[in-house]
Structures are given as structure tokens and as C-alpha cells.
Amino acid sequence: MSGGHSEQPTSGSIFAGLARHTVIYGIGVIIGRAISFLMLPIYTRYLTPADYGVMGLVEMTLDFVAIIGGAKLALGIFRFYHKADSELGQHQIVTTSFLMIGIMYAVVGTSAFLAASPLSSLIFGTPDNAILFRVAAVNLAVSALTIVPLALARVEDRSIFFVATNLAKLILLVGLNLLFLVWMGLGVLGVFLSSLIGNVVVGTFLSLWLFKRISFSFDPASARNLFRYGLPLMGMQVATFAATFGDRYFLQGFGDESIVGLYNLAYQFAFLMLMVGFVPIDQIWGPRRFRAVKEPDADRVLGRAFVFIHLLVLSIGVGIAILVGDVLRIMTTPAFFQAADVVPLLLLAYLLKSWASVHDLGILVSERTEYLTLANLAAAGVAIAGFALLIPVFLAWGAALATLAAFACRYVLTYAFAQRLYPIKYQWPPVLVSLSWAAFLVGTHQLLVPELSLVPSLSVNAGFLALYFFGLWLLPVLSLEDRAILKDRLFQFFPRTNG
């Protein structure tokens, strides 16, 4: 496995600082999610399930517009920044992508703004929500200012800067939401206004930071590379959108905004598993794995990374599956409790998503991103067929089952294509053993534990979590080397005392 640089990185250099950066990203995510959960009682008291449904449908529609706007072009930075053989070449990649994404977001944002009334009528059957689409469209255009600077921070391992910036934005958003939602009573419109103002402030700061550090230099060759690399990913993301968010439109058609709102809330717990379990390590490992493939022992390095990423995501998913009912009882009102029902299925689907985001490396390294589009198009077909067949009968359960089938299809095809293009030997036995144990424990919990009052329920669920980790330690999941590393890390946090 050879690369474009004369010196091969060592295993130590690939993993150097990985734990520290992962912890920093993780702390940022945990603090951010904690703040969001602390706000949940406020949101669920000032917004109804129907409000959640309206908000989700507007956000998802603008997310689709963002795909057309070139959001995935930023992924090319990770590939071509490390591929560039000079600092000038790296700067050209960054500034060229900044200009391209800015122009494309401005065009699609303006188009969405002008089409606000037709979009509202198409999705809700009334133009009354056009104002929400207009505010969201302006927010989309402004958000382009944040994409490339944050991508550069990840490439340069500036984890503290990345986390601090996002936490500052979150704190600003919380303050604005309290102002617009609680004090002024603007409802969903207040949430969208908060996001717009937050992106204006943070985007301006990040843009100034970017151009104080690097000189602006547009390079046509870099633009062609970014388009060549990113356009198939845009197609992939369109298909991903259909598989991930298409169910909301079916639920809206066969149910109402309240059902969409409950399902949206359930989905937030699947996103929570990814945000806390996968995103922190991916923020640093995602760019760095392009260096790892150049190592002589790349299979060992990448295989070991997969096991750790899987265990981290899986363990957080098990915790969420067991505790979600208690969390909803503590943090929301009874109108939202039913959201817990489909969470385990969505968690399993998003575990497969994290696997796909690890195992797509062979496709990305080979620069054959059209294979990701093929995998996602197939998954979108499975999803839409499942939504059409299952949602009219089973509503949210049908949506969750169809989502799981689609994500499984996407993962299988992504893995098969990646292995064909760039074979990597991943370590499967510990992954399959841990997944089987988790499925058995969560299934037992779902089937056998009755509905209890809050305190007994928390006690029983804590026992299930302890049993999960105890079994994980006893089963053939961690190697002796991994156990020694974990013990060493624990002693760093809980040092032994003398005497």
C-alpha cells in the first residue's frame, strides 16, 4: 500500500494524539448533547408534537436543498489536502472549496427562498408555513460560511478550536431560543430565527479566521478534482436522504404532524448514539485514516480501529435502548412517551450506518465515489418500497423496519464494493460476539421488564447496563493487549494512592 509521499507514516504517528483528540471531541459532543437535553423539557412544553413535525419537515426539505448546494464537496478537502505535495496546494484546495460551496449555497438558498410558498403548499397542503421556509432558506445560504473552516480545523487536528466554536454557537442558540421561544412565544419560527442568527455570527467569525491564516487562491484544477470527487457523493447523499428522511413524508401523508413529531423525537436518540459514540472519534479518525492506509501494517491498524469504534457506538446504543423510556418520562410530557417504542430498531439501523462510514474507506481511497452512490441508490429503493408498503399499515413501526432494511442494504453493498476496490482485513469475531450479546440483552429487556414506576425502573435498568459491561469483559471481545490498555487508561483517571 503506497502513497504519494516519500516517508511512510508509522503506526505510532497514525495513533499519536488520537485518544486525546477523541476525548476533546467527545467532551464537546457530550456537553452539547447535555445542554440540548436540558432544553428538552422547555421545548416539549412550548412546542407540541405537531410543532415538532412541522419543524422536522421544513428542516429536512432544506437539508435536501443543501445536498444540491454541494455540502458533500467539503469531503474532498480530507482527500486532496493530504494528497497535495505543498502548502500552496493545500491552501488552494481549502480556498477553492470555500468559494465553490459559498456560490452554490447562495444559488440554492435563493431558489428555496423564492419557492417558499409552493414548497409549503406541496408538503403541508397550505402556504401558511412559507415564512418558515424563507427563514430556513436564508439560514442555508449563510451556513456555507461555516463548512470549510470547520473542515480545515478537523484536517489540522485543531480539536479544541473546533469544539470551542461549536459550543459557543450552541450556547448562543440556547439563549436565542429562550428569547424567541419562551419570552416572545414565536414557536417554531423562533427556533429557525435562532439558527439563522447563530450561523451569521459564527460563520462571520470562522470566515475571518480562515482568511487570516491562509491566502486566497482559486485553482481550476482543484475545482475539477473537488467536483469529480464530490458530485457522486452528492448523488449518494440524495439517495441517503430518501432512505433516512423519506419516511417522514409518508408518515405525514398517512398520519399527521403529531406522528411525524413523535417519530422525529425517536430519531433523535439514534442520532444521539452517533453523535456521542461515532462523531467524536470520526472527527479525528475520519481524515487520519487516509494516512493509515499508507502503513505497512494498515490491515492491523484499520481492523483494530473498527473494533474500538464499533464497541464505543454499540455500548452507547445499548445504554440508550435501555434508558430511553426513563429519559422521556423525566424530560418530556406524556404526549411524547410513545416515541420510545421504535428507538431500538433505529439504533440498530444507525449502528450499521457507523459501520458503513468506517468501511467505505476502500471506495474513498480508490476515488471511485460513484460506488457509494450505487449503494445508496439501492438502499433508497429498498427504503421507498418499504415505506410505501409498511407505513400505511404500521405507521412508525413500518417506518423503522423499512429504515433498518435500507441501512442494512446500504452497508452490505458499501462493504462489498470497498473490499473489491481496496481489500482491508477487518477484525470481525469480536464485533459479532459483542453485537450478539447486546441484541440478547436488549431483547430480553424489551420482552421481560414490565412498566415500572420511575425509581424502580432506573434501578432495574442500571442492573441491565452493569450486566452488559460485565458480559462484554468476560466474552472474547477484547484482546489481552486491549484489556491492558483499558486498565492503563482507567488508572490514569483513577490513580492508585500510596500507602
Coordinates of C-alpha atoms in Angstrom, one line a residue:
M1 CA 0.0 0.0 0.0
S2 CA 1.8 3.0 -1.2
G3 CA 1.1 6.7 -1.0
G4 CA 2.3 9.9 -2.7
H5 CA 4.8 10.9 0.0
S6 CA 8.3 9.6 0.3
E7 CA 8.1 8.8 4.0
Q8 CA 5.7 6.2 5.3
P9 CA 3.9 7.1 8.4
T10 CA 4.4 4.8 11.3
S11 CA 1.6 3.1 13.4
G12 CA 2.6 5.3 16.3
S13 CA 2.3 8.5 14.2
I14 CA -1.2 7.5 13.0
F15 CA -2.5 6.9 16.5
A16 CA -0.5 9.7 18.1
G17 CA -2.9 12.1 19.9
L18 CA -5.9 10.1 18.6
A19 CA -7.2 9.4 22.2
R20 CA -6.6 13.0 23.3
H21 CA -8.4 14.5 20.2
T22 CA -11.2 11.9 20.5
V23 CA -11.7 12.8 24.2
I24 CA -11.8 16.5 23.3
Y25 CA -14.3 16.0 20.5
G26 CA -16.2 13.7 22.9
I27 CA -16.4 16.2 25.7
G28 CA -17.7 18.8 23.2
V29 CA -20.4 16.4 22.0
I30 CA -21.4 15.3 25.5
I31 CA -21.6 18.9 26.7
G32 CA -23.6 19.9 23.6
R33 CA -26.0 17.0 24.0
A34 CA -26.3 17.6 27.7
I35 CA -27.3 21.2 27.0
S36 CA -29.8 20.1 24.3
F37 CA -31.3 17.5 26.8
L38 CA -31.6 20.2 29.5
M39 CA -33.6 22.2 27.0
L40 CA -35.8 19.3 26.1
P41 CA -38.4 20.0 28.9
I42 CA -38.7 23.6 27.6
Y43 CA -39.0 22.6 24.0
T44 CA -41.7 19.9 24.8
R45 CA -43.7 22.4 26.8
Y46 CA -43.6 25.2 24.3
L47 CA -43.8 23.0 21.2
T48 CA -46.4 20.3 20.6
P49 CA -45.7 17.0 18.8
A50 CA -47.3 18.7 15.7
D51 CA -44.9 21.6 16.0
Y52 CA -42.0 19.1 16.1
G53 CA -43.4 17.5 13.0
V54 CA -43.6 20.8 11.1
M55 CA -40.1 21.8 12.2
G56 CA -38.7 18.5 11.1
L57 CA -40.3 18.5 7.7
V58 CA -39.1 22.1 7.0
E59 CA -35.6 21.2 8.2
M60 CA -35.5 18.0 6.1
T61 CA -36.6 19.8 3.0
L62 CA -33.8 22.4 3.3
D63 CA -31.4 19.6 4.1
F64 CA -32.2 18.1 0.7
V65 CA -31.7 21.5 -0.9
A66 CA -28.3 21.7 0.9
I67 CA -27.3 18.4 -0.8
I68 CA -27.9 20.0 -4.2
G69 CA -25.9 23.0 -2.9
G70 CA -22.8 20.9 -2.7
A71 CA -22.4 20.1 1.0
K72 CA -20.6 16.9 0.2
L73 CA -17.9 18.8 -1.8
A74 CA -16.3 19.6 1.6
L75 CA -15.4 15.9 1.9
G76 CA -12.9 16.3 -0.9
I77 CA -10.8 18.5 1.4
F78 CA -9.9 15.5 3.5
R79 CA -8.7 13.5 0.5
F80 CA -6.9 16.2 -1.5
Y81 CA -5.5 18.2 1.4
H82 CA -3.3 15.2 2.4
K83 CA -2.7 14.4 -1.3
A84 CA -1.2 17.9 -2.0
D85 CA 2.6 18.0 -2.1
S86 CA 2.9 21.6 -1.0
E87 CA 1.5 24.1 1.4
L88 CA 0.3 26.2 -1.6
G89 CA -1.6 23.2 -2.9
Q90 CA -3.3 22.7 0.4
H91 CA -4.3 26.3 0.6
Q92 CA -5.7 26.1 -2.9
I93 CA -7.9 23.1 -2.0
V94 CA -9.3 25.0 1.0
T95 CA -10.0 28.3 -0.6
T96 CA -11.3 26.8 -3.8
S97 CA -13.8 24.7 -1.9
F98 CA -14.8 27.7 0.2
L99 CA -15.7 29.7 -2.9
M100 CA -17.4 26.9 -4.7
I101 CA -19.6 25.9 -1.7
G102 CA -20.4 29.6 -1.0
I103 CA -21.6 30.2 -4.5
M104 CA -23.6 27.0 -4.7
Y105 CA -25.3 27.6 -1.4
A106 CA -26.2 31.1 -2.3
V107 CA -27.9 29.9 -5.5
V108 CA -29.9 27.1 -4.0
G109 CA -30.7 29.2 -0.9
T110 CA -32.1 32.0 -3.1
S111 CA -34.1 29.5 -5.1
A112 CA -35.6 27.9 -2.0
F113 CA -36.5 31.4 -0.7
L114 CA -38.4 32.2 -3.9
A115 CA -40.1 28.9 -3.9
A116 CA -41.2 29.0 -0.2
S117 CA -44.9 29.2 -0.9
P118 CA -45.0 26.3 -3.4
L119 CA -42.9 24.2 -1.1
S120 CA -45.2 24.9 1.9
S121 CA -48.3 24.0 -0.2
L122 CA -46.7 20.9 -1.6
I123 CA -45.7 19.5 1.8
F124 CA -48.4 20.8 4.1
G125 CA -51.2 21.5 1.7
T126 CA -51.2 25.2 2.7
P127 CA -48.9 28.2 2.1
D128 CA -49.2 29.2 5.7
N129 CA -45.7 27.8 6.6
A130 CA -43.9 29.7 3.8
I131 CA -42.3 32.1 6.3
L132 CA -40.5 29.1 7.9
F133 CA -39.1 28.1 4.5
R134 CA -37.9 31.6 3.8
V135 CA -36.0 31.9 7.1
A136 CA -34.6 28.4 6.7
A137 CA -33.5 29.2 3.1
V138 CA -31.6 32.3 4.2
N139 CA -30.1 30.2 7.0
L140 CA -29.0 27.6 4.5
A141 CA -27.1 30.2 2.4
V142 CA -25.4 31.7 5.4
S143 CA -24.4 28.2 6.8
A144 CA -21.9 27.9 3.9
L145 CA -19.6 30.2 5.8
T146 CA -19.0 27.5 8.5
I147 CA -18.5 24.4 6.4
V148 CA -14.9 24.8 5.1
P149 CA -13.3 26.4 8.1
L150 CA -14.6 23.6 10.4
A151 CA -13.4 21.0 7.8
L152 CA -9.9 22.7 7.9
A153 CA -9.9 22.6 11.7
R154 CA -10.5 18.8 11.6
V155 CA -7.8 18.3 9.0
E156 CA -5.3 20.2 11.1
D157 CA -6.3 18.4 14.3
R158 CA -7.5 21.6 15.9
S159 CA -9.9 19.8 18.1
I160 CA -10.0 22.4 20.9
F161 CA -10.8 25.2 18.4
F162 CA -13.5 23.0 16.7
V163 CA -15.2 22.1 19.9
A164 CA -15.0 25.6 21.4
T165 CA -16.5 27.1 18.3
N166 CA -19.4 24.7 18.2
L167 CA -20.1 25.0 21.9
A168 CA -20.1 28.8 21.6
K169 CA -22.6 28.5 18.8
L170 CA -24.8 26.2 20.9
I171 CA -24.8 28.5 23.9
L172 CA -25.8 31.3 21.6
L173 CA -28.6 29.2 20.1
V174 CA -29.9 28.3 23.6
G175 CA -30.0 31.9 24.6
L176 CA -31.8 32.9 21.4
N177 CA -34.2 30.1 21.7
L178 CA -35.1 31.1 25.3
L179 CA -35.7 34.6 24.0
F180 CA -37.7 33.8 20.9
L181 CA -39.5 30.6 22.1
V182 CA -40.1 31.3 25.8
W183 CA -40.2 35.0 26.2
M184 CA -41.6 36.1 22.8
G185 CA -43.6 33.0 22.2
L186 CA -42.7 32.7 18.5
G187 CA -42.9 28.9 18.4
V188 CA -41.2 27.1 15.5
L189 CA -40.4 30.4 13.8
G190 CA -38.3 31.4 16.9
V191 CA -36.3 28.2 16.6
F192 CA -35.5 29.0 12.9
L193 CA -34.6 32.6 13.7
S194 CA -32.2 31.4 16.4
S195 CA -30.4 29.2 14.0
L196 CA -30.1 31.9 11.4
I197 CA -28.6 34.4 13.8
G198 CA -26.2 31.8 15.2
N199 CA -24.9 30.9 11.7
V200 CA -24.4 34.6 10.8
V201 CA -22.4 35.3 13.9
V202 CA -20.3 32.1 13.9
G203 CA -19.9 32.0 10.1
T204 CA -18.5 35.5 10.1
F205 CA -16.0 34.6 12.8
L206 CA -14.9 31.4 11.1
S207 CA -14.5 33.1 7.7
L208 CA -12.3 35.8 9.2
W209 CA -10.3 33.1 11.0
L210 CA -9.8 31.1 7.8
F211 CA -8.5 34.0 5.7
K212 CA -6.3 35.4 8.4
R213 CA -4.5 32.0 8.3
I214 CA -4.3 31.2 4.6
S215 CA -4.0 33.3 1.4
F216 CA -6.9 33.1 -1.1
S217 CA -6.0 31.3 -4.2
F218 CA -8.6 29.8 -6.6
D219 CA -7.3 26.9 -8.6
P220 CA -9.2 25.5 -11.5
A221 CA -7.5 22.1 -11.2
S222 CA -8.5 21.8 -7.6
A223 CA -12.1 22.8 -8.5
R224 CA -12.2 20.0 -11.1
N225 CA -10.9 17.5 -8.6
L226 CA -13.4 18.5 -6.0
F227 CA -16.3 18.3 -8.4
R228 CA -15.1 14.9 -9.7
Y229 CA -14.8 13.6 -6.2
G230 CA -17.9 15.3 -4.8
L231 CA -20.5 15.0 -7.5
P232 CA -21.0 11.3 -7.0
L233 CA -21.2 11.9 -3.3
M234 CA -24.0 14.4 -3.9
G235 CA -25.9 11.7 -5.7
M236 CA -25.1 9.4 -2.8
Q237 CA -26.5 11.9 -0.4
V238 CA -29.7 12.4 -2.3
A239 CA -30.3 8.6 -2.1
T240 CA -29.3 8.7 1.6
F241 CA -31.8 11.5 2.2
A242 CA -34.5 9.3 0.7
A243 CA -33.6 6.4 2.9
T244 CA -33.2 8.5 6.0
F245 CA -35.9 11.1 5.8
G246 CA -38.4 9.9 3.2
D247 CA -40.4 8.1 5.9
R248 CA -41.4 11.5 7.4
Y249 CA -43.2 12.5 4.2
F250 CA -45.0 9.1 4.1
L251 CA -46.0 9.5 7.8
Q252 CA -47.3 13.0 7.0
G253 CA -49.4 11.6 4.2
F254 CA -50.8 8.6 6.0
G255 CA -50.9 10.1 9.5
D256 CA -50.4 13.7 10.7
E257 CA -47.8 16.1 12.0
S258 CA -48.1 14.7 15.5
I259 CA -47.0 11.2 14.3
V260 CA -44.1 12.8 12.4
G261 CA -43.1 14.7 15.6
L262 CA -43.0 11.6 17.8
Y263 CA -41.0 9.7 15.1
N264 CA -38.7 12.7 14.8
L265 CA -38.1 12.6 18.6
A266 CA -37.4 8.9 18.5
Y267 CA -34.9 9.5 15.7
Q268 CA -33.0 12.0 17.9
F269 CA -31.9 9.1 20.1
A270 CA -30.4 7.3 17.1
F271 CA -28.7 10.5 16.2
L272 CA -27.5 10.8 19.8
M273 CA -25.8 7.4 19.6
L274 CA -23.9 8.6 16.5
M275 CA -23.1 12.0 17.9
V276 CA -21.8 10.7 21.2
G277 CA -20.3 7.4 20.1
F278 CA -19.2 7.8 16.5
V279 CA -18.8 11.5 15.6
P280 CA -16.1 12.4 18.3
I281 CA -13.7 9.7 17.1
D282 CA -14.6 10.2 13.4
Q283 CA -13.8 13.9 13.7
I284 CA -10.1 12.9 14.1
W285 CA -10.0 9.4 12.6
G286 CA -12.0 10.3 9.5
P287 CA -9.3 12.4 8.0
R288 CA -6.4 10.4 9.6
R289 CA -7.4 7.0 8.1
F290 CA -6.3 8.3 4.7
R291 CA -2.8 8.3 6.2
A292 CA -3.3 4.9 7.9
V293 CA -3.8 3.1 4.5
K294 CA -0.2 4.0 3.7
E295 CA 1.2 2.0 6.6
P296 CA 2.8 -1.4 6.0
D297 CA 0.5 -2.8 8.7
A298 CA -2.6 -1.0 7.5
D299 CA -4.9 -4.0 8.0
R300 CA -4.0 -4.3 11.7
V301 CA -4.3 -0.6 12.3
L302 CA -7.7 -0.2 10.5
G303 CA -9.0 -3.5 11.8
R304 CA -8.2 -2.5 15.4
A305 CA -9.8 0.9 14.9
F306 CA -13.0 -0.7 13.6
V307 CA -13.3 -2.9 16.7
F308 CA -12.9 0.1 19.1
I309 CA -15.3 2.3 17.1
H310 CA -17.9 -0.5 17.0
L311 CA -17.7 -1.1 20.7
L312 CA -18.0 2.5 21.6
V313 CA -21.1 3.1 19.4
L314 CA -22.7 -0.2 20.4
S315 CA -22.2 0.4 24.1
I316 CA -23.8 3.9 23.9
G317 CA -26.6 2.4 21.8
V318 CA -27.3 -0.3 24.4
G319 CA -27.4 2.4 27.1
I320 CA -29.9 4.5 25.1
A321 CA -32.1 1.5 24.3
I322 CA -32.4 0.5 27.9
L323 CA -32.8 4.0 29.4
V324 CA -34.9 5.8 26.7
G325 CA -38.2 5.3 28.5
D326 CA -36.9 6.7 31.7
V327 CA -35.4 9.7 30.0
L328 CA -38.6 10.6 28.2
R329 CA -40.6 10.3 31.5
I330 CA -38.1 12.7 33.2
M331 CA -37.5 15.1 30.4
T332 CA -40.8 15.4 28.5
T333 CA -44.6 15.3 28.9
P334 CA -46.8 12.2 28.5
A335 CA -47.7 13.2 24.9
F336 CA -44.1 12.3 23.9
F337 CA -43.7 9.0 25.8
Q338 CA -44.7 6.8 22.9
A339 CA -41.6 7.9 21.0
A340 CA -39.6 5.3 22.9
D341 CA -41.2 2.3 21.1
V342 CA -39.2 2.3 17.9
V343 CA -35.9 3.6 19.3
P344 CA -34.2 0.1 19.4
L345 CA -34.8 -0.5 15.7
L346 CA -33.5 2.9 14.8
L347 CA -30.4 2.4 17.0
L348 CA -29.6 -0.9 15.1
A349 CA -30.0 0.9 11.8
Y350 CA -27.6 3.6 12.8
L351 CA -25.1 1.1 14.1
L352 CA -25.0 -0.2 10.6
K353 CA -24.6 3.4 9.4
S354 CA -21.5 3.8 11.6
W355 CA -20.1 0.5 10.1
A356 CA -20.6 1.9 6.6
S357 CA -18.8 5.1 7.5
V358 CA -15.8 3.1 8.6
H359 CA -15.8 0.5 5.8
D360 CA -16.3 3.0 2.9
L361 CA -12.5 3.7 3.1
G362 CA -11.7 1.5 0.1
I363 CA -14.0 3.4 -2.1
L364 CA -12.8 6.8 -1.0
V365 CA -9.1 5.9 -1.3
S366 CA -9.7 4.5 -4.8
E367 CA -11.5 7.8 -5.6
R368 CA -14.4 5.7 -7.0
T369 CA -17.1 7.5 -5.1
E370 CA -19.7 6.5 -7.7
Y371 CA -19.9 3.2 -5.9
L372 CA -21.2 4.9 -2.8
T373 CA -23.9 6.4 -5.0
L374 CA -24.8 3.0 -6.3
A375 CA -25.0 1.5 -2.7
N376 CA -27.2 4.4 -1.6
L377 CA -29.5 4.3 -4.6
A378 CA -30.1 0.6 -3.9
A379 CA -30.8 1.5 -0.2
A380 CA -33.2 4.3 -1.3
G381 CA -35.1 1.9 -3.4
V382 CA -35.5 -0.6 -0.6
A383 CA -36.5 2.3 1.8
I384 CA -39.1 3.8 -0.5
A385 CA -40.6 0.4 -1.2
G386 CA -40.7 -0.4 2.5
F387 CA -42.2 3.0 3.3
A388 CA -44.9 2.5 0.7
L389 CA -45.8 -1.0 1.9
L390 CA -45.3 -0.8 5.7
I391 CA -46.2 2.8 6.8
P392 CA -49.8 2.7 5.7
V393 CA -50.3 -0.4 7.9
F394 CA -47.9 0.0 10.8
L395 CA -47.1 3.8 10.7
A396 CA -44.0 4.5 12.9
W397 CA -43.1 0.8 13.2
G398 CA -43.3 0.4 9.5
A399 CA -41.0 3.4 9.0
A400 CA -38.5 2.0 11.4
L401 CA -38.5 -1.5 9.9
A402 CA -38.1 -0.1 6.4
T403 CA -35.2 2.1 7.6
L404 CA -33.4 -0.8 9.1
A405 CA -33.8 -2.9 5.9
A406 CA -32.5 0.1 3.8
F407 CA -29.5 0.7 6.0
A408 CA -28.6 -3.0 6.0
C409 CA -28.7 -3.0 2.2
R410 CA -26.5 0.1 2.0
Y411 CA -24.0 -1.4 4.4
V412 CA -23.7 -4.7 2.6
L413 CA -23.2 -3.1 -0.8
T414 CA -20.7 -0.5 0.6
Y415 CA -18.6 -3.1 2.2
A416 CA -18.7 -5.4 -0.9
F417 CA -17.7 -2.5 -3.2
A418 CA -15.0 -1.2 -0.9
Q419 CA -13.4 -4.7 -0.4
R420 CA -13.4 -5.2 -4.2
L421 CA -11.6 -1.9 -4.8
Y422 CA -9.2 -1.9 -1.9
P423 CA -9.3 -5.0 0.3
I424 CA -8.8 -4.5 4.0
K425 CA -8.9 -7.3 6.6
Y426 CA -11.2 -6.1 9.4
Q427 CA -11.4 -8.0 12.7
W428 CA -14.9 -9.5 12.7
P429 CA -15.1 -12.1 15.6
P430 CA -15.2 -9.6 18.5
V431 CA -17.6 -7.4 16.6
L432 CA -20.1 -10.2 16.0
V433 CA -19.8 -11.6 19.6
S434 CA -20.4 -8.2 21.2
L435 CA -23.4 -7.5 18.8
S436 CA -25.0 -10.8 19.7
W437 CA -24.6 -10.2 23.4
A438 CA -26.1 -6.7 23.1
A439 CA -29.0 -8.0 21.0
F440 CA -29.8 -10.7 23.5
L441 CA -29.7 -8.3 26.5
V442 CA -31.8 -5.5 24.9
G443 CA -34.3 -8.1 23.5
T444 CA -34.6 -9.6 27.0
H445 CA -35.1 -6.2 28.5
Q446 CA -37.8 -5.3 25.9
L447 CA -39.7 -8.5 26.4
L448 CA -39.5 -9.3 30.1
V449 CA -39.2 -6.0 32.0
P450 CA -42.7 -4.6 32.8
E451 CA -43.6 -1.0 33.1
L452 CA -42.4 0.2 36.5
S453 CA -42.5 3.5 38.4
L454 CA -39.5 5.7 37.8
V455 CA -37.2 4.8 40.7
P456 CA -37.6 1.0 40.4
S457 CA -37.3 1.3 36.6
L458 CA -34.0 3.2 36.9
S459 CA -32.7 0.6 39.3
V460 CA -33.6 -2.3 37.1
N461 CA -32.1 -0.6 34.0
A462 CA -28.9 0.2 35.8
G463 CA -28.6 -3.5 36.6
F464 CA -29.0 -4.4 32.9
L465 CA -26.3 -1.9 31.9
A466 CA -23.9 -3.4 34.5
L467 CA -24.7 -6.9 33.2
Y468 CA -23.9 -5.7 29.7
F469 CA -20.5 -4.4 30.5
F470 CA -19.7 -7.4 32.7
G471 CA -20.5 -9.7 29.9
L472 CA -18.5 -7.7 27.4
W473 CA -15.5 -8.0 29.7
L474 CA -15.9 -11.8 30.1
L475 CA -16.7 -12.6 26.4
P476 CA -13.9 -13.0 23.8
V477 CA -14.3 -9.4 22.6
L478 CA -11.1 -7.6 23.9
S479 CA -7.6 -8.9 23.3
L480 CA -5.1 -9.1 26.2
E481 CA -3.4 -6.0 24.7
D482 CA -6.7 -4.1 24.6
R483 CA -7.5 -5.1 28.2
A484 CA -4.1 -3.9 29.4
I485 CA -4.6 -0.5 27.5
L486 CA -8.0 0.0 29.1
K487 CA -6.7 -0.8 32.6
D488 CA -3.9 1.7 32.0
R489 CA -6.3 4.4 30.9
L490 CA -8.5 3.7 33.9
F491 CA -5.6 4.1 36.2
Q492 CA -4.8 7.4 34.6
F493 CA -8.2 8.7 35.6
F494 CA -8.3 6.9 38.9
P495 CA -4.7 6.7 40.1
R496 CA -3.6 4.4 42.8
T497 CA -2.8 6.1 46.1
N498 CA 0.4 5.4 48.0
G499 CA 0.0 3.9 51.5

